[in-house]
Short mmCIF file of C-alpha atoms in Angstrom, two decimals:
data_model
loop_
_atom_site.label_atom_id
_atom_site.label_comp_id
_atom_site.label_asym_id
_atom_site.label_seq_id
_atom_site.Cartn_x
_atom_site.Cartn_y
_atom_site.Cartn_z
CA UNK A 1 35.88 -143.76 145.55
CA UNK A 2 34.68 -140.06 146.97
CA UNK A 3 34.40 -137.21 144.51
CA UNK A 4 36.96 -135.25 146.10
CA UNK A 5 36.75 -131.27 145.64
CA UNK A 6 39.51 -128.67 144.23
CA UNK A 7 37.80 -125.45 146.12
CA UNK A 8 41.46 -123.88 144.52
CA UNK A 9 39.68 -123.89 141.17
CA UNK A 10 35.74 -122.67 142.11
CA UNK A 11 37.45 -120.12 144.49
CA UNK A 12 39.59 -119.05 141.08
CA UNK A 13 35.73 -119.75 138.44
CA UNK A 14 33.71 -117.54 140.93
CA UNK A 15 36.37 -115.16 142.11
CA UNK A 16 37.56 -114.39 138.41
CA UNK A 17 40.48 -116.82 138.45
CA UNK A 18 41.77 -119.36 136.62
CA UNK A 19 38.75 -121.82 135.64
CA UNK A 20 38.02 -124.09 133.60
CA UNK A 21 34.21 -122.86 132.66
CA UNK A 22 33.01 -121.48 129.59
CA UNK A 23 33.84 -118.12 129.17
CA UNK A 24 30.66 -115.79 129.70
CA UNK A 25 28.25 -113.98 128.15
CA UNK A 26 30.03 -110.28 126.00
CA UNK A 27 27.79 -107.82 127.60
CA UNK A 28 25.89 -105.28 125.55
CA UNK A 29 28.56 -101.82 124.13
CA UNK A 30 28.61 -98.87 126.08
CA UNK A 31 26.42 -95.69 124.81
CA UNK A 32 27.96 -93.67 121.85
CA UNK A 33 30.47 -90.76 122.98
CA UNK A 34 28.90 -87.99 123.65
CA UNK A 35 26.69 -85.39 121.10
CA UNK A 36 28.08 -82.80 118.67
CA UNK A 37 28.53 -79.55 120.28
CA UNK A 38 26.70 -76.67 118.29
CA UNK A 39 29.02 -74.65 115.97
CA UNK A 40 30.14 -71.10 116.80
CA UNK A 41 28.77 -68.28 115.76
CA UNK A 42 31.16 -66.72 112.49
CA UNK A 43 33.70 -64.42 113.33
CA UNK A 44 32.93 -60.47 111.78
CA UNK A 45 36.06 -59.39 110.57
CA UNK A 46 36.33 -55.32 109.48
CA UNK A 47 35.39 -54.47 105.83
CA UNK A 48 38.97 -54.24 104.16
CA UNK A 49 40.05 -50.01 103.18
CA UNK A 50 38.70 -49.82 98.83
CA UNK A 51 42.23 -49.56 97.11
CA UNK A 52 43.14 -45.96 95.70
CA UNK A 53 42.18 -45.52 92.27
CA UNK A 54 44.36 -45.53 89.21
CA UNK A 55 46.18 -42.56 87.75
CA UNK A 56 44.50 -41.64 83.51
CA UNK A 57 46.92 -42.19 81.07
CA UNK A 58 47.48 -38.90 78.97
CA UNK A 59 48.37 -39.46 75.39
CA UNK A 60 49.15 -36.92 72.81
CA UNK A 61 47.04 -34.99 70.41
CA UNK A 62 47.52 -36.63 67.60
CA UNK A 63 49.12 -33.67 64.41
CA UNK A 64 46.20 -32.75 62.50
CA UNK A 65 46.49 -34.08 58.73
CA UNK A 66 47.28 -31.57 56.34
CA UNK A 67 44.28 -30.04 53.47
CA UNK A 68 44.54 -30.76 50.89
CA UNK A 69 45.06 -29.34 47.04
CA UNK A 70 43.35 -26.69 46.16
CA UNK A 71 40.29 -28.12 43.40
CA UNK A 72 41.56 -26.88 39.34
CA UNK A 73 38.98 -24.26 37.78
CA UNK A 74 39.03 -23.03 35.00
CA UNK A 75 39.44 -18.78 35.52
CA UNK A 76 35.54 -16.64 33.38
CA UNK A 77 36.49 -14.63 30.58
CA UNK A 78 37.09 -10.92 31.20
CA UNK A 79 33.40 -9.72 30.84
CA UNK A 80 34.33 -6.80 29.16
CA UNK A 81 35.26 -3.27 30.34
CA UNK A 82 32.93 -0.15 30.37
CA UNK A 83 33.17 3.50 28.62
CA UNK A 84 33.07 5.41 31.51
CA UNK A 85 36.10 3.45 33.53
CA UNK A 86 38.96 4.00 31.56
CA UNK A 87 41.68 6.07 30.97
CA UNK A 88 42.25 8.13 27.88
CA UNK A 89 44.97 7.70 24.88
CA UNK A 90 46.00 10.78 23.03
CA UNK A 91 46.39 10.14 20.06
CA UNK A 92 48.80 13.46 17.92
CA UNK A 93 48.71 16.22 14.75
CA UNK A 94 48.30 13.57 12.33
CA UNK A 95 47.95 10.00 14.08
CA UNK A 96 46.16 6.96 12.47
CA UNK A 97 43.62 4.96 15.37
CA UNK A 98 43.68 1.48 13.96
CA UNK A 99 41.20 -0.54 14.22
CA UNK A 100 40.16 1.41 17.14
CA UNK A 101 39.80 -0.56 20.73
CA UNK A 102 36.13 -1.22 21.85
CA UNK A 103 35.98 1.34 25.26
CA UNK A 104 37.93 3.77 25.16
CA UNK A 105 38.35 7.57 25.34
CA UNK A 106 41.22 9.15 22.34
CA UNK A 107 41.53 12.95 23.23
CA UNK A 108 42.59 14.11 19.87
CA UNK A 109 45.15 17.25 20.43
CA UNK A 110 45.86 18.77 17.07
CA UNK A 111 44.82 18.99 13.85
CA UNK A 112 46.78 19.93 11.43
CA UNK A 113 47.25 16.92 9.99
CA UNK A 114 44.48 14.42 9.53
CA UNK A 115 44.02 12.81 12.16
CA UNK A 116 41.71 8.97 11.10
CA UNK A 117 40.09 6.90 12.54
CA UNK A 118 39.68 3.40 11.25
CA UNK A 119 36.43 1.49 13.25
CA UNK A 120 36.50 -2.25 13.34
CA UNK A 121 34.07 -4.36 11.37
CA UNK A 122 31.27 -6.58 13.14
CA UNK A 123 32.66 -6.72 16.61
CA UNK A 124 30.49 -7.10 19.51
CA UNK A 125 27.00 -6.30 20.21
CA UNK A 126 27.55 -2.51 21.96
CA UNK A 127 31.02 -1.98 21.50
CA UNK A 128 31.60 1.60 22.30
CA UNK A 129 33.93 4.38 21.78
CA UNK A 130 34.53 8.24 22.40
CA UNK A 131 36.35 10.86 21.09
CA UNK A 132 37.17 13.38 21.81
CA UNK A 133 38.79 17.27 19.83
CA UNK A 134 40.78 18.91 23.04
CA UNK A 135 42.22 22.06 20.11
CA UNK A 136 40.49 25.47 20.97
CA UNK A 137 40.54 25.69 16.71
CA UNK A 138 40.99 23.08 14.54
CA UNK A 139 43.17 22.83 10.73
CA UNK A 140 42.53 19.93 9.35
CA UNK A 141 38.88 17.80 10.96
CA UNK A 142 39.53 14.47 11.76
CA UNK A 143 37.06 11.22 10.26
CA UNK A 144 35.79 8.65 11.09
CA UNK A 145 35.79 5.23 9.33
CA UNK A 146 33.16 2.33 8.62
CA UNK A 147 34.75 -0.80 9.15
CA UNK A 148 33.87 -3.80 6.28
CA UNK A 149 30.16 -4.30 6.02
CA UNK A 150 29.38 -0.98 8.50
CA UNK A 151 28.09 1.71 8.85
CA UNK A 152 28.46 5.04 10.60
CA UNK A 153 26.09 7.73 11.87
CA UNK A 154 27.66 11.42 10.93
CA UNK A 155 27.97 13.79 14.49
CA UNK A 156 27.58 16.91 11.89
CA UNK A 157 24.43 15.23 10.37
CA UNK A 158 22.59 13.35 13.13
CA UNK A 159 20.33 10.79 12.06
CA UNK A 160 21.89 9.66 8.58
CA UNK A 161 24.54 7.40 7.79
CA UNK A 162 27.92 7.17 5.97
CA UNK A 163 27.47 4.33 3.07
CA UNK A 164 29.30 1.51 4.33
CA UNK A 165 32.50 1.32 4.56
CA UNK A 166 31.98 5.18 4.60
CA UNK A 167 34.10 8.22 6.14
CA UNK A 168 32.46 11.44 8.97
CA UNK A 169 33.59 13.78 9.91
CA UNK A 170 34.20 16.39 13.08
CA UNK A 171 35.77 19.33 13.03
CA UNK A 172 33.85 20.76 15.85
CA UNK A 173 36.23 22.77 18.51
CA UNK A 174 36.51 20.54 21.56
CA UNK A 175 34.26 18.80 20.78
CA UNK A 176 32.75 15.15 21.92
CA UNK A 177 30.97 12.12 20.04
CA UNK A 178 30.77 8.93 21.40
CA UNK A 179 29.47 5.13 19.61
CA UNK A 180 27.66 1.96 19.83
CA UNK A 181 28.00 -0.49 17.74
CA UNK A 182 24.44 -2.22 16.33
CA UNK A 183 25.00 -5.57 14.66
CA UNK A 184 21.17 -5.86 14.29
CA UNK A 185 22.12 -3.05 11.59
CA UNK A 186 25.37 -3.63 11.56
CA UNK A 187 26.05 0.68 12.15
CA UNK A 188 27.82 2.79 14.77
CA UNK A 189 25.63 5.51 16.12
CA UNK A 190 25.75 8.16 18.20
CA UNK A 191 25.13 8.78 22.18
CA UNK A 192 27.23 11.51 22.90
CA UNK A 193 26.97 14.69 20.04
CA UNK A 194 28.07 17.43 21.93
#
């Protein structure tokens, strides 16, 4: 029997209608999206102003420390005075000066009675003293007596010495006599007889 053609199906297959025919092959993929555009230039912004410097801190100066204590030292011995730096010591008539003081200057103001000077025994070498017979006339000579073991030069006979622990006299009004001890010979040597 003759076959009948279904023109509707054929037309649908040709023109996109329904078809019982097989699905056609998949067409190639479309080209990818467009190329990435270039990166824009980096923007330039103004540099911000510098911040202000902070204030310098001010601290108080510390107090000065206390002065340390003064070190203890021993004061040296006082050196001997000098004969002519001393002041006059008055001696009255009839007085006894015992012992004669080193580097002293004596003014004898009267001779109505005996005035005696007892010299120290073995004083330091160079010890000196002076006697001024401070009167216009002499009633009684003054006596100078050497200490134990010593002699004294005689002002009325210069160059001569008393016996050990002996006595010499001064009898000239207004006269000055001065002596200095010499330890090497244990004697009082006169250095002023005026």
